[in-house]
PDB file of N, CA, C and O in Angstrom:
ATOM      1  N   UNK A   1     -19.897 -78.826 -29.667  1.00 86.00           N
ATOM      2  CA  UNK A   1     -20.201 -79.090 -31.055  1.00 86.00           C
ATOM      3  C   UNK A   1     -20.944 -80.414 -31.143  1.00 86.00           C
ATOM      4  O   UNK A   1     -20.720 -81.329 -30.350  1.00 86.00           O
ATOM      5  N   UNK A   2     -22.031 -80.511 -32.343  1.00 91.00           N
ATOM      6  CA  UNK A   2     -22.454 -81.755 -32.403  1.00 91.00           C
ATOM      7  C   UNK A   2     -21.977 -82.833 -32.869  1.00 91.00           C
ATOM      8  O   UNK A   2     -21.594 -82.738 -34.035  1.00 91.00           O
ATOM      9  N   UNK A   3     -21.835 -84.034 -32.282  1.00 92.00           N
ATOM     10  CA  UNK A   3     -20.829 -85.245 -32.990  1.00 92.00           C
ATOM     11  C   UNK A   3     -21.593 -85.500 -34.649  1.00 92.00           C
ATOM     12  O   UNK A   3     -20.752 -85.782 -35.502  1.00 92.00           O
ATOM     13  N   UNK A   4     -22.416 -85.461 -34.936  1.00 93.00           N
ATOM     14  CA  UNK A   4     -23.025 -85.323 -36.425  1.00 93.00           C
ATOM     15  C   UNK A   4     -22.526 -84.441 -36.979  1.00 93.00           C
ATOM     16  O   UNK A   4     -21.718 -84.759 -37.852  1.00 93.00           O
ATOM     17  N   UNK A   5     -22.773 -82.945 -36.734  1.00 93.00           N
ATOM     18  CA  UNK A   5     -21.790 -82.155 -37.497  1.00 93.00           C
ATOM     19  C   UNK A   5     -20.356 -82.373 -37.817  1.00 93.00           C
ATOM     20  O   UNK A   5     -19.872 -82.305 -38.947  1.00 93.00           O
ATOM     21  N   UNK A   6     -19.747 -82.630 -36.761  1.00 93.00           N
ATOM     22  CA  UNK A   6     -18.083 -83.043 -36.710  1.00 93.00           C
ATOM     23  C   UNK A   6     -17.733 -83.818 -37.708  1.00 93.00           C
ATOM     24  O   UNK A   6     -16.818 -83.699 -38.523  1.00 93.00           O
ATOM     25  N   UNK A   7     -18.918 -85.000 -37.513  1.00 94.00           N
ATOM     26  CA  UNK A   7     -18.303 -85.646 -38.386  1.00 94.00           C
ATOM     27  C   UNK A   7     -18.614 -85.724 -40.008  1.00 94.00           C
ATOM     28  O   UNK A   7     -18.028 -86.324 -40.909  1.00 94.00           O
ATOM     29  N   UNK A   8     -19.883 -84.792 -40.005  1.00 93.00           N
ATOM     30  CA  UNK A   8     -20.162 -84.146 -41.584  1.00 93.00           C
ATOM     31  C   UNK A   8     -18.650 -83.381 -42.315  1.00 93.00           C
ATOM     32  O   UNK A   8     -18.304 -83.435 -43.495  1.00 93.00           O
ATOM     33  N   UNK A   9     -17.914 -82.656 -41.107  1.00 93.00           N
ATOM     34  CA  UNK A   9     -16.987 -81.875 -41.947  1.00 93.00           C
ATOM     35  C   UNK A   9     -16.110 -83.079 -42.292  1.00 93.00           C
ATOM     36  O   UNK A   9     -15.944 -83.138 -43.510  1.00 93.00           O
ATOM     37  N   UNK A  10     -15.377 -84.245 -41.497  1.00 93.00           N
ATOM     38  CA  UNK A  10     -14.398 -84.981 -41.394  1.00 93.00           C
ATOM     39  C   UNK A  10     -14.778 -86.180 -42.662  1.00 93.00           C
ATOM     40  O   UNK A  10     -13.958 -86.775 -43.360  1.00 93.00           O
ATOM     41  N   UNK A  11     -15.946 -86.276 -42.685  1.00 91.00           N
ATOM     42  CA  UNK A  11     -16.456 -87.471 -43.623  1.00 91.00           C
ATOM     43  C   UNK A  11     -15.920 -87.232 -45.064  1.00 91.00           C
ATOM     44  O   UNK A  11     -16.275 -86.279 -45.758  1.00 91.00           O
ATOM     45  N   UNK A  12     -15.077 -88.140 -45.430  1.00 88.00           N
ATOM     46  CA  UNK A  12     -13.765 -88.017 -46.685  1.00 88.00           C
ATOM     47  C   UNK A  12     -13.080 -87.574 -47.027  1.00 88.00           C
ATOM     48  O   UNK A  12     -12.642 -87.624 -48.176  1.00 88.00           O
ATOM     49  N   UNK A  13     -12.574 -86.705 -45.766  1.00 91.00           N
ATOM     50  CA  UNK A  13     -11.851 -85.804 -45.632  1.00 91.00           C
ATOM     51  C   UNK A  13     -10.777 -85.853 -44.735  1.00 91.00           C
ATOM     52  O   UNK A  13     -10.426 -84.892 -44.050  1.00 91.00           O
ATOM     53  N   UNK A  14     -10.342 -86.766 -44.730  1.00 91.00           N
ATOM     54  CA  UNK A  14      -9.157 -87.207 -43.350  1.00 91.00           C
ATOM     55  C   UNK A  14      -8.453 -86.439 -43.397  1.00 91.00           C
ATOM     56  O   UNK A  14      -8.277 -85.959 -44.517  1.00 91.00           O
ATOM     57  N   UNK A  15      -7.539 -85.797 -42.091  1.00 92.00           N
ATOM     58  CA  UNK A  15      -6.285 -85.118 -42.021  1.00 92.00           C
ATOM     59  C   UNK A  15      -6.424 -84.409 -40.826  1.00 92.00           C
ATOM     60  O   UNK A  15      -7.152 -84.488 -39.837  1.00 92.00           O
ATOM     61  N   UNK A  16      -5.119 -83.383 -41.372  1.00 94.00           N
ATOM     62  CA  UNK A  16      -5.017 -82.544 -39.900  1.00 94.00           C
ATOM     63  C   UNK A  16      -6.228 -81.494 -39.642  1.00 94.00           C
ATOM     64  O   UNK A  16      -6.676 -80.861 -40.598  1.00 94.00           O
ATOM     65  N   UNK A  17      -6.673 -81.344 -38.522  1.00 96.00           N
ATOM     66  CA  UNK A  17      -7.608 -80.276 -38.248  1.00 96.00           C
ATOM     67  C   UNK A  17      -7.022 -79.404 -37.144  1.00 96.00           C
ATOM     68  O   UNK A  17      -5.965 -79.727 -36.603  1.00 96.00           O
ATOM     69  N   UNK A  18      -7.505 -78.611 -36.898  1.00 95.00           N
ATOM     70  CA  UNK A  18      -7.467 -77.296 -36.077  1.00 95.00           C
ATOM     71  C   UNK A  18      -8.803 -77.550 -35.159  1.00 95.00           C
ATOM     72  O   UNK A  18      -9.875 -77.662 -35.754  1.00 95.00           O
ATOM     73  N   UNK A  19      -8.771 -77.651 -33.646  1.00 95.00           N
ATOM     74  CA  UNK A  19      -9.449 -77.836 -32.922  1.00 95.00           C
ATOM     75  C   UNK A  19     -10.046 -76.452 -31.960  1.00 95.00           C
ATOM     76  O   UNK A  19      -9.131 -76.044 -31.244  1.00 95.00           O
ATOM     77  N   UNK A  20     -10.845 -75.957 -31.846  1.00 95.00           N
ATOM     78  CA  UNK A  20     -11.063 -74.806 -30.692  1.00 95.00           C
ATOM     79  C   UNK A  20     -11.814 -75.558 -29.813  1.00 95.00           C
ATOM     80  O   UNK A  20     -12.671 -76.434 -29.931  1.00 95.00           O
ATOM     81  N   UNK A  21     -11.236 -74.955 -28.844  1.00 94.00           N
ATOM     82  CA  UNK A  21     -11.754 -75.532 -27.220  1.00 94.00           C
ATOM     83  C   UNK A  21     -11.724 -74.412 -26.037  1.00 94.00           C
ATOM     84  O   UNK A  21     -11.271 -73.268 -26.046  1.00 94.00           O
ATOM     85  N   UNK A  22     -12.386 -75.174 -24.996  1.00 93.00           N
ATOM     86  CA  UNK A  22     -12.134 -73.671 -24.128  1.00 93.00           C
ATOM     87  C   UNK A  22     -11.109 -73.381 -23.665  1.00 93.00           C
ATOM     88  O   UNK A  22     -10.981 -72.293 -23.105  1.00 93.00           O
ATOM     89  N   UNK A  23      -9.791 -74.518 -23.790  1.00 92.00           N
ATOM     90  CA  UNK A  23      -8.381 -74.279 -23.322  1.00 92.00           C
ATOM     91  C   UNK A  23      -7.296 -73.762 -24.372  1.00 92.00           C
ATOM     92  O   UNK A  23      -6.124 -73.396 -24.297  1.00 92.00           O
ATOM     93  N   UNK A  24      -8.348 -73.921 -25.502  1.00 94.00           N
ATOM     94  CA  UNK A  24      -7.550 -73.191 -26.737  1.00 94.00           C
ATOM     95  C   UNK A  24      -7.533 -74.314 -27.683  1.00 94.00           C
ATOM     96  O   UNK A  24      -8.221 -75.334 -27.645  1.00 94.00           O
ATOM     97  N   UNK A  25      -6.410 -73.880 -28.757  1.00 95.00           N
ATOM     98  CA  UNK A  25      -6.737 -74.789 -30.086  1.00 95.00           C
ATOM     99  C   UNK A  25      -5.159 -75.539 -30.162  1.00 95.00           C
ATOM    100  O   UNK A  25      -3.955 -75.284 -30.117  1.00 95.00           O
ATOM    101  N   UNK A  26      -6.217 -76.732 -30.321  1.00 94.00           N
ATOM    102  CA  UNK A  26      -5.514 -78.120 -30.398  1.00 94.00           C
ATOM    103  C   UNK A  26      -5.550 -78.894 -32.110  1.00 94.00           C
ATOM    104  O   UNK A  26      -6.574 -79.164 -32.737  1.00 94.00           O
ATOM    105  N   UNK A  27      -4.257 -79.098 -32.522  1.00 94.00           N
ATOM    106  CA  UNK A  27      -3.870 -79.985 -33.877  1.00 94.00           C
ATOM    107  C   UNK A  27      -4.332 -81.665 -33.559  1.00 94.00           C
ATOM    108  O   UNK A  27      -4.242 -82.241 -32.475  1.00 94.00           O
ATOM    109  N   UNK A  28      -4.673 -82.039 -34.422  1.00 95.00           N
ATOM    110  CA  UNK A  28      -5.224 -83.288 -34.408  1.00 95.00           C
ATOM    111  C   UNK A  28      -5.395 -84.252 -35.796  1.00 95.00           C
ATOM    112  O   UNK A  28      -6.388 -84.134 -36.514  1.00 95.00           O
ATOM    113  N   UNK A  29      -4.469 -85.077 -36.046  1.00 95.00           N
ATOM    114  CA  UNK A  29      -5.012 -85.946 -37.950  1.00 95.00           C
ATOM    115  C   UNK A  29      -6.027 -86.480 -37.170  1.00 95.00           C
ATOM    116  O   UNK A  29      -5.894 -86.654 -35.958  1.00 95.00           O
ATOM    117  N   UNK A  30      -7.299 -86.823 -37.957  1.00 96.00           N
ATOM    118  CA  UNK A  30      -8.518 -87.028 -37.713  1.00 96.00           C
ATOM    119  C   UNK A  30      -9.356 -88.224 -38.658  1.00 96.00           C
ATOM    120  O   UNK A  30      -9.028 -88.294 -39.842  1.00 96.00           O
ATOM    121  N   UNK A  31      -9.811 -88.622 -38.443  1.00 95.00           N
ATOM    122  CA  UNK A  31     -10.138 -89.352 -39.805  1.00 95.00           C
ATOM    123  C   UNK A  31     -12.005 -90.081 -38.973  1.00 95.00           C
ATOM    124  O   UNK A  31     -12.481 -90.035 -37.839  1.00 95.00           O
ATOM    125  N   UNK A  32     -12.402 -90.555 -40.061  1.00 95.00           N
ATOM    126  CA  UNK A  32     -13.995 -91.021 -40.148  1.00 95.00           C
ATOM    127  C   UNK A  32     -14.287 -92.756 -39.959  1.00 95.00           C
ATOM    128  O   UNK A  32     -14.801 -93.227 -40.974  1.00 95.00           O
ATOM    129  N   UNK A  33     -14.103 -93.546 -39.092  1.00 93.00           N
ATOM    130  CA  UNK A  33     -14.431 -94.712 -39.676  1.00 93.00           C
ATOM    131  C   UNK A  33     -15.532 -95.396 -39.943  1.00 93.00           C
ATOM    132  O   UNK A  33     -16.674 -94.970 -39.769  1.00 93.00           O
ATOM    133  N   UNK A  34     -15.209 -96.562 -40.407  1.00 92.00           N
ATOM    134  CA  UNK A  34     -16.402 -97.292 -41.295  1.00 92.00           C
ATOM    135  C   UNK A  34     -17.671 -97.530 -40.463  1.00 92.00           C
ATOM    136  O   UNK A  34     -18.797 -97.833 -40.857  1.00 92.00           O
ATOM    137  N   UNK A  35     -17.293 -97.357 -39.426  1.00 93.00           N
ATOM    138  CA  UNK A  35     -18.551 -97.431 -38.391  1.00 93.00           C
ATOM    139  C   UNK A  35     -19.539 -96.413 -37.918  1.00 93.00           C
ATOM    140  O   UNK A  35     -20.526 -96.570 -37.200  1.00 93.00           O
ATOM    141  N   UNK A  36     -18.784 -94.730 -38.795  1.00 92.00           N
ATOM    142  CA  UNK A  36     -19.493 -94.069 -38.543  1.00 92.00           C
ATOM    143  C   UNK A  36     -18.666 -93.191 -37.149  1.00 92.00           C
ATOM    144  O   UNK A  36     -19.231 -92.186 -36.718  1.00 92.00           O
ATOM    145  N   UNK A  37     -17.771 -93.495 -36.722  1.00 94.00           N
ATOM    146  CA  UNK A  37     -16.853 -92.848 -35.068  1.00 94.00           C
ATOM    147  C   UNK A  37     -16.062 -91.837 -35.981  1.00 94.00           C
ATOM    148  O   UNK A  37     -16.215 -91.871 -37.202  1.00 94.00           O
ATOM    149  N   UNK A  38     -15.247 -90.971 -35.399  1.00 95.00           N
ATOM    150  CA  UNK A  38     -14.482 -90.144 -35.126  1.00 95.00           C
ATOM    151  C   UNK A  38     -13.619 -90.201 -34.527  1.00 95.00           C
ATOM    152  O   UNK A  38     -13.694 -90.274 -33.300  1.00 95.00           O
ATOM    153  N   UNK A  39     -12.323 -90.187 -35.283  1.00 96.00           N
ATOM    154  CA  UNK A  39     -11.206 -91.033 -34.713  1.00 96.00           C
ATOM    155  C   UNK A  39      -9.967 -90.104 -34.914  1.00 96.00           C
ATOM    156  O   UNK A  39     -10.066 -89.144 -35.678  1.00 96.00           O
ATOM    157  N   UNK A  40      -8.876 -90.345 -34.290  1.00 96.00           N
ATOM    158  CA  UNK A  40      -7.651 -90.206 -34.255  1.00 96.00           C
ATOM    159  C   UNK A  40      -6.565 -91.015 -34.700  1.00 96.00           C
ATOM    160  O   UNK A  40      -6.495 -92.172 -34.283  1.00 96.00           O
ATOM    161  N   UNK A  41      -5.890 -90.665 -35.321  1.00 95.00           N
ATOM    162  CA  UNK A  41      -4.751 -91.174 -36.102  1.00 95.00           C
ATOM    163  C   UNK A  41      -4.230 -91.805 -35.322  1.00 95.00           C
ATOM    164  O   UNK A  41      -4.616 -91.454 -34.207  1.00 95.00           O
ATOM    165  N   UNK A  42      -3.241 -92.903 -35.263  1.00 95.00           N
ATOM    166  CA  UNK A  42      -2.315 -93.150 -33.892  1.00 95.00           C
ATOM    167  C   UNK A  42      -1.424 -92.692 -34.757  1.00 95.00           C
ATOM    168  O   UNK A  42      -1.411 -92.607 -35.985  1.00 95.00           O
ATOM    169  N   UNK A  43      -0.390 -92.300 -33.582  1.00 93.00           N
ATOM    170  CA  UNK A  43       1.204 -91.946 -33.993  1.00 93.00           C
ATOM    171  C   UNK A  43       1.806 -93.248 -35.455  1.00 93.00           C
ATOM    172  O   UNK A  43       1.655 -94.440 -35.721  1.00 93.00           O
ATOM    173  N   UNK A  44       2.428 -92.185 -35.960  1.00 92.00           N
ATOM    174  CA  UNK A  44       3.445 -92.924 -37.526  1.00 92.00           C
ATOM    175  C   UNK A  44       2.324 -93.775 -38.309  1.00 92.00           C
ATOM    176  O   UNK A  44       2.795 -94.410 -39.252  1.00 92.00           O
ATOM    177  N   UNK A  45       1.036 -93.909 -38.126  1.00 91.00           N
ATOM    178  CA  UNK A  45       0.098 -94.924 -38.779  1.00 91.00           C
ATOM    179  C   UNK A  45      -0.978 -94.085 -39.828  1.00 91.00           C
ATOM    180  O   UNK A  45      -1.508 -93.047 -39.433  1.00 91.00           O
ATOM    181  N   UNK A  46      -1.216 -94.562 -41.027  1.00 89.00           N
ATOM    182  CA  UNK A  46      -2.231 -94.306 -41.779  1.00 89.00           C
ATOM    183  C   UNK A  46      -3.036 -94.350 -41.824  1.00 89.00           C
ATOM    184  O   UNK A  46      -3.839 -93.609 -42.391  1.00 89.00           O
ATOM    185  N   UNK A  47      -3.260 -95.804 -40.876  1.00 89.00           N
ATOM    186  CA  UNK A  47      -4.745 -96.887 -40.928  1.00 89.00           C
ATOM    187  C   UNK A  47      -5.097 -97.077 -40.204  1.00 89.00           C
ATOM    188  O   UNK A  47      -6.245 -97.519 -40.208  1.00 89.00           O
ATOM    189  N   UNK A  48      -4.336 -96.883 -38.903  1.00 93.00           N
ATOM    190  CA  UNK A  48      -5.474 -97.246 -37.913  1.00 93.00           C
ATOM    191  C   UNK A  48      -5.071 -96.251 -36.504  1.00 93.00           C
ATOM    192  O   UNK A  48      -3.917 -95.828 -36.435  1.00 93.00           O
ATOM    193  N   UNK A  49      -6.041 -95.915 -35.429  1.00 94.00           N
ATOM    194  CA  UNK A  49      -6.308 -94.799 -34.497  1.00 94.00           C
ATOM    195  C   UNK A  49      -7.041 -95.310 -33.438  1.00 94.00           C
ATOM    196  O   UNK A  49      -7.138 -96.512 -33.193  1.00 94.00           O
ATOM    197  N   UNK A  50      -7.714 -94.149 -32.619  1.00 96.00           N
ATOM    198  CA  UNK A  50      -8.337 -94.404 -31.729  1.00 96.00           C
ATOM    199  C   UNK A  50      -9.709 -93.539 -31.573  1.00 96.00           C
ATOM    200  O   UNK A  50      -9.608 -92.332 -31.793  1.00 96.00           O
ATOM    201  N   UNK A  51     -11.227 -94.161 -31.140  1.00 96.00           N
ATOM    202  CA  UNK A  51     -12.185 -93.694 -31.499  1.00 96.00           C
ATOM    203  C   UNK A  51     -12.090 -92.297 -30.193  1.00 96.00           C
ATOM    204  O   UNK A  51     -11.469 -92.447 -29.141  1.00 96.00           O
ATOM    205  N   UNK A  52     -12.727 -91.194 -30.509  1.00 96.00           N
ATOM    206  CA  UNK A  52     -12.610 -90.353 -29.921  1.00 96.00           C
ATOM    207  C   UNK A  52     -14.146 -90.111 -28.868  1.00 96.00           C
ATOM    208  O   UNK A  52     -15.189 -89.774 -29.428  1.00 96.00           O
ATOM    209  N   UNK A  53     -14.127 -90.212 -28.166  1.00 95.00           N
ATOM    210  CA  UNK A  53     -15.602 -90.136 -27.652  1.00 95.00           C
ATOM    211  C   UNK A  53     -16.382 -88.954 -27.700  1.00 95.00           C
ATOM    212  O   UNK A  53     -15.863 -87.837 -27.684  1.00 95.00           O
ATOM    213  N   UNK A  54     -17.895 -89.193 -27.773  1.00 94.00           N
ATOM    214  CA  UNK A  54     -18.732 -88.317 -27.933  1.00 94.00           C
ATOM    215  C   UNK A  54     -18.504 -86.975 -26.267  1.00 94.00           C
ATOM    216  O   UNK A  54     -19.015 -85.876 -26.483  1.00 94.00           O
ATOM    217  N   UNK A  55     -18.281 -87.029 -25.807  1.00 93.00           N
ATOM    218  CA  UNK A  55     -18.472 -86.409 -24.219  1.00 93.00           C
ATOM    219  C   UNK A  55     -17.025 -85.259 -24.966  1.00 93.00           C
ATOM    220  O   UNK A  55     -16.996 -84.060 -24.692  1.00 93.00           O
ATOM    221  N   UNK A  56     -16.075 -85.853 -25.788  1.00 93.00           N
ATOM    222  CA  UNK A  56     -15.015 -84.930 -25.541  1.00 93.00           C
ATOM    223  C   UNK A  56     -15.206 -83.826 -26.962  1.00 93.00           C
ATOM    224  O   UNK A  56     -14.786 -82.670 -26.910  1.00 93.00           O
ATOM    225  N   UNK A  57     -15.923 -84.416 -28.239  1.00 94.00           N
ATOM    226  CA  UNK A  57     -16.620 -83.864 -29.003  1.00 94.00           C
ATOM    227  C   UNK A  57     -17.475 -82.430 -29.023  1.00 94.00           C
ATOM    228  O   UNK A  57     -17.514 -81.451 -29.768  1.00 94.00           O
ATOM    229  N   UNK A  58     -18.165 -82.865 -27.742  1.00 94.00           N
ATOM    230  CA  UNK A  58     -19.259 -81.828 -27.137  1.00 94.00           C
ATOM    231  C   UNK A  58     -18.126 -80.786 -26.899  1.00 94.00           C
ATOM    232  O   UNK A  58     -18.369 -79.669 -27.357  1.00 94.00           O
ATOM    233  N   UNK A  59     -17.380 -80.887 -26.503  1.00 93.00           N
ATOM    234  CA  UNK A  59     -16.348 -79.471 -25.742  1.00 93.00           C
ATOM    235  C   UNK A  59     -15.636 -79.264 -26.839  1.00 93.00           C
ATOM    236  O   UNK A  59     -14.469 -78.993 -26.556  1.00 93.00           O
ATOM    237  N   UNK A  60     -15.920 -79.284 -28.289  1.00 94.00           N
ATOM    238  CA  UNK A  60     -14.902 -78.242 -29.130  1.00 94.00           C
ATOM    239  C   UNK A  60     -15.730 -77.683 -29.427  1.00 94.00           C
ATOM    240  O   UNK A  60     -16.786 -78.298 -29.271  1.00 94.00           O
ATOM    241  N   UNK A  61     -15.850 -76.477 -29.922  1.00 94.00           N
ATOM    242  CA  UNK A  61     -15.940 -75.110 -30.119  1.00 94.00           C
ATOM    243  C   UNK A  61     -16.129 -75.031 -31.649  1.00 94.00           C
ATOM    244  O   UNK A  61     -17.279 -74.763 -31.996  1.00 94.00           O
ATOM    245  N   UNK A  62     -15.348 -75.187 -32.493  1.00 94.00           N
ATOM    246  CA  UNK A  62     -14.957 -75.299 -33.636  1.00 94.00           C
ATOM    247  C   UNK A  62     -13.607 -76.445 -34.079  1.00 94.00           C
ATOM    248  O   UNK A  62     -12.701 -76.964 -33.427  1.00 94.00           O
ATOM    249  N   UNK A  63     -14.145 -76.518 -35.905  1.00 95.00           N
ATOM    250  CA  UNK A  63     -13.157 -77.238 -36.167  1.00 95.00           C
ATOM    251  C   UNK A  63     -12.759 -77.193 -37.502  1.00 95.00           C
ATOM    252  O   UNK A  63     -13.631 -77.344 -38.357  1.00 95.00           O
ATOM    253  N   UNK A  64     -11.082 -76.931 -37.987  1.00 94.00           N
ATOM    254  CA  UNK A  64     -11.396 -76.729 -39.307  1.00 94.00           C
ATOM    255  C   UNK A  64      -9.901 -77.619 -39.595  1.00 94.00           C
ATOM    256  O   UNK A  64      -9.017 -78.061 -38.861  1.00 94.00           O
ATOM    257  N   UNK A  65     -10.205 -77.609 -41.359  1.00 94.00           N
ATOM    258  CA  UNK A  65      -9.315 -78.070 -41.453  1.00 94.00           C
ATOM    259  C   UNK A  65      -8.158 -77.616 -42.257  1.00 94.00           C
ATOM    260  O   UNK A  65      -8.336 -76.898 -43.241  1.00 94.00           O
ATOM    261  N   UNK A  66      -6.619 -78.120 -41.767  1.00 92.00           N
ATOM    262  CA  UNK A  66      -5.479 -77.456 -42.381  1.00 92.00           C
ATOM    263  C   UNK A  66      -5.198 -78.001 -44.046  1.00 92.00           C
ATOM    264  O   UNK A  66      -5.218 -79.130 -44.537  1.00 92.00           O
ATOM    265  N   UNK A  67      -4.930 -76.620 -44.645  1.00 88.00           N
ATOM    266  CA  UNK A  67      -4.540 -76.842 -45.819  1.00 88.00           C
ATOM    267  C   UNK A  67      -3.144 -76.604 -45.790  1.00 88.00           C
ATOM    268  O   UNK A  67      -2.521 -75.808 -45.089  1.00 88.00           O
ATOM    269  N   UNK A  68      -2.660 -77.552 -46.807  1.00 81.00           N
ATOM    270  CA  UNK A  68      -1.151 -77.367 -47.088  1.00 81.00           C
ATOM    271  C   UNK A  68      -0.951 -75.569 -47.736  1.00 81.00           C
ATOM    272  O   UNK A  68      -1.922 -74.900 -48.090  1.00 81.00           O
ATOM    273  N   UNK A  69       0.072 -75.208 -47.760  1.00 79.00           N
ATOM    274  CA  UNK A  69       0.446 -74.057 -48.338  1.00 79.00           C
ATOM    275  C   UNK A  69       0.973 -74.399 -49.838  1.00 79.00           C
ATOM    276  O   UNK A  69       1.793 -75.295 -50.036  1.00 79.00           O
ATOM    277  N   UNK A  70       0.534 -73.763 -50.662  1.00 72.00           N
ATOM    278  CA  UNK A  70       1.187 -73.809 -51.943  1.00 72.00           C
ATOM    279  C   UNK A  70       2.731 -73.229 -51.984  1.00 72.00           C
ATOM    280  O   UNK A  70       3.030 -72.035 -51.998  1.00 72.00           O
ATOM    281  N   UNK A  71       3.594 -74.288 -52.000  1.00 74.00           N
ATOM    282  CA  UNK A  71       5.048 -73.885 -52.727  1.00 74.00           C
ATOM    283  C   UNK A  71       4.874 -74.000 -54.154  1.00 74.00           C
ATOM    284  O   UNK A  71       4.084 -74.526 -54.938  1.00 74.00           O
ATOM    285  N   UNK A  72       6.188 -73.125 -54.187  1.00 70.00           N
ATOM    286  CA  UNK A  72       6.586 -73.366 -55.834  1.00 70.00           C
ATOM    287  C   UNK A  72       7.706 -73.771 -56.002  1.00 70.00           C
ATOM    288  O   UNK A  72       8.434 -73.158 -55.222  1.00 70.00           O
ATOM    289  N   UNK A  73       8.419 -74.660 -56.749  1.00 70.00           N
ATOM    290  CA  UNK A  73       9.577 -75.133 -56.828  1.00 70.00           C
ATOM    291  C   UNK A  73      10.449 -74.754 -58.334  1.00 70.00           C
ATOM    292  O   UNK A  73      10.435 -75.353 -59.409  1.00 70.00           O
ATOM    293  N   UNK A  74      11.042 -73.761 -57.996  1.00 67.00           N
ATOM    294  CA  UNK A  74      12.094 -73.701 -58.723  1.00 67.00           C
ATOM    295  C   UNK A  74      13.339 -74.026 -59.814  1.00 67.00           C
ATOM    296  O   UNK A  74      14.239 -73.204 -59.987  1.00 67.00           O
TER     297      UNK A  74
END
């Protein structure tokens, strides 16, 4: 996949995504930073992650992202 595209879908759109790869599909919170990278959440954190590199980009397949399910509460 192209790192421009990737990050067209991810751009203000932070959260969990759904990853396809050739080893299969991988969960990932994802987020855009100010620099323009593609990043990863770190564990328990909101704000800050780790940039994901372009080389590992190239090897997904697809990428989408998870929507919550609508409950209804009673």
């Amino acid at each position: 996949m192209d790192y421009q595209a990737a990050a067209t879908i991810i751009d203000r759109n932070s959260g969990l995504y759904d990853i396809t790869t050739n080893e299969g599909r991988v969960r990932r919170r994802l987020f855009l930073s100010a620099q323009g990278n593609i990043c990863e959440f770190a564990p328990r954190s909101r704000k800050r992650g780790y940039i994901i590199p372009q080389s590992t980009v190239a090897n997904w397949l697809g990428i989408v992202k998870v929507e919550k399910p609508d409950t209804m509460i009673r």
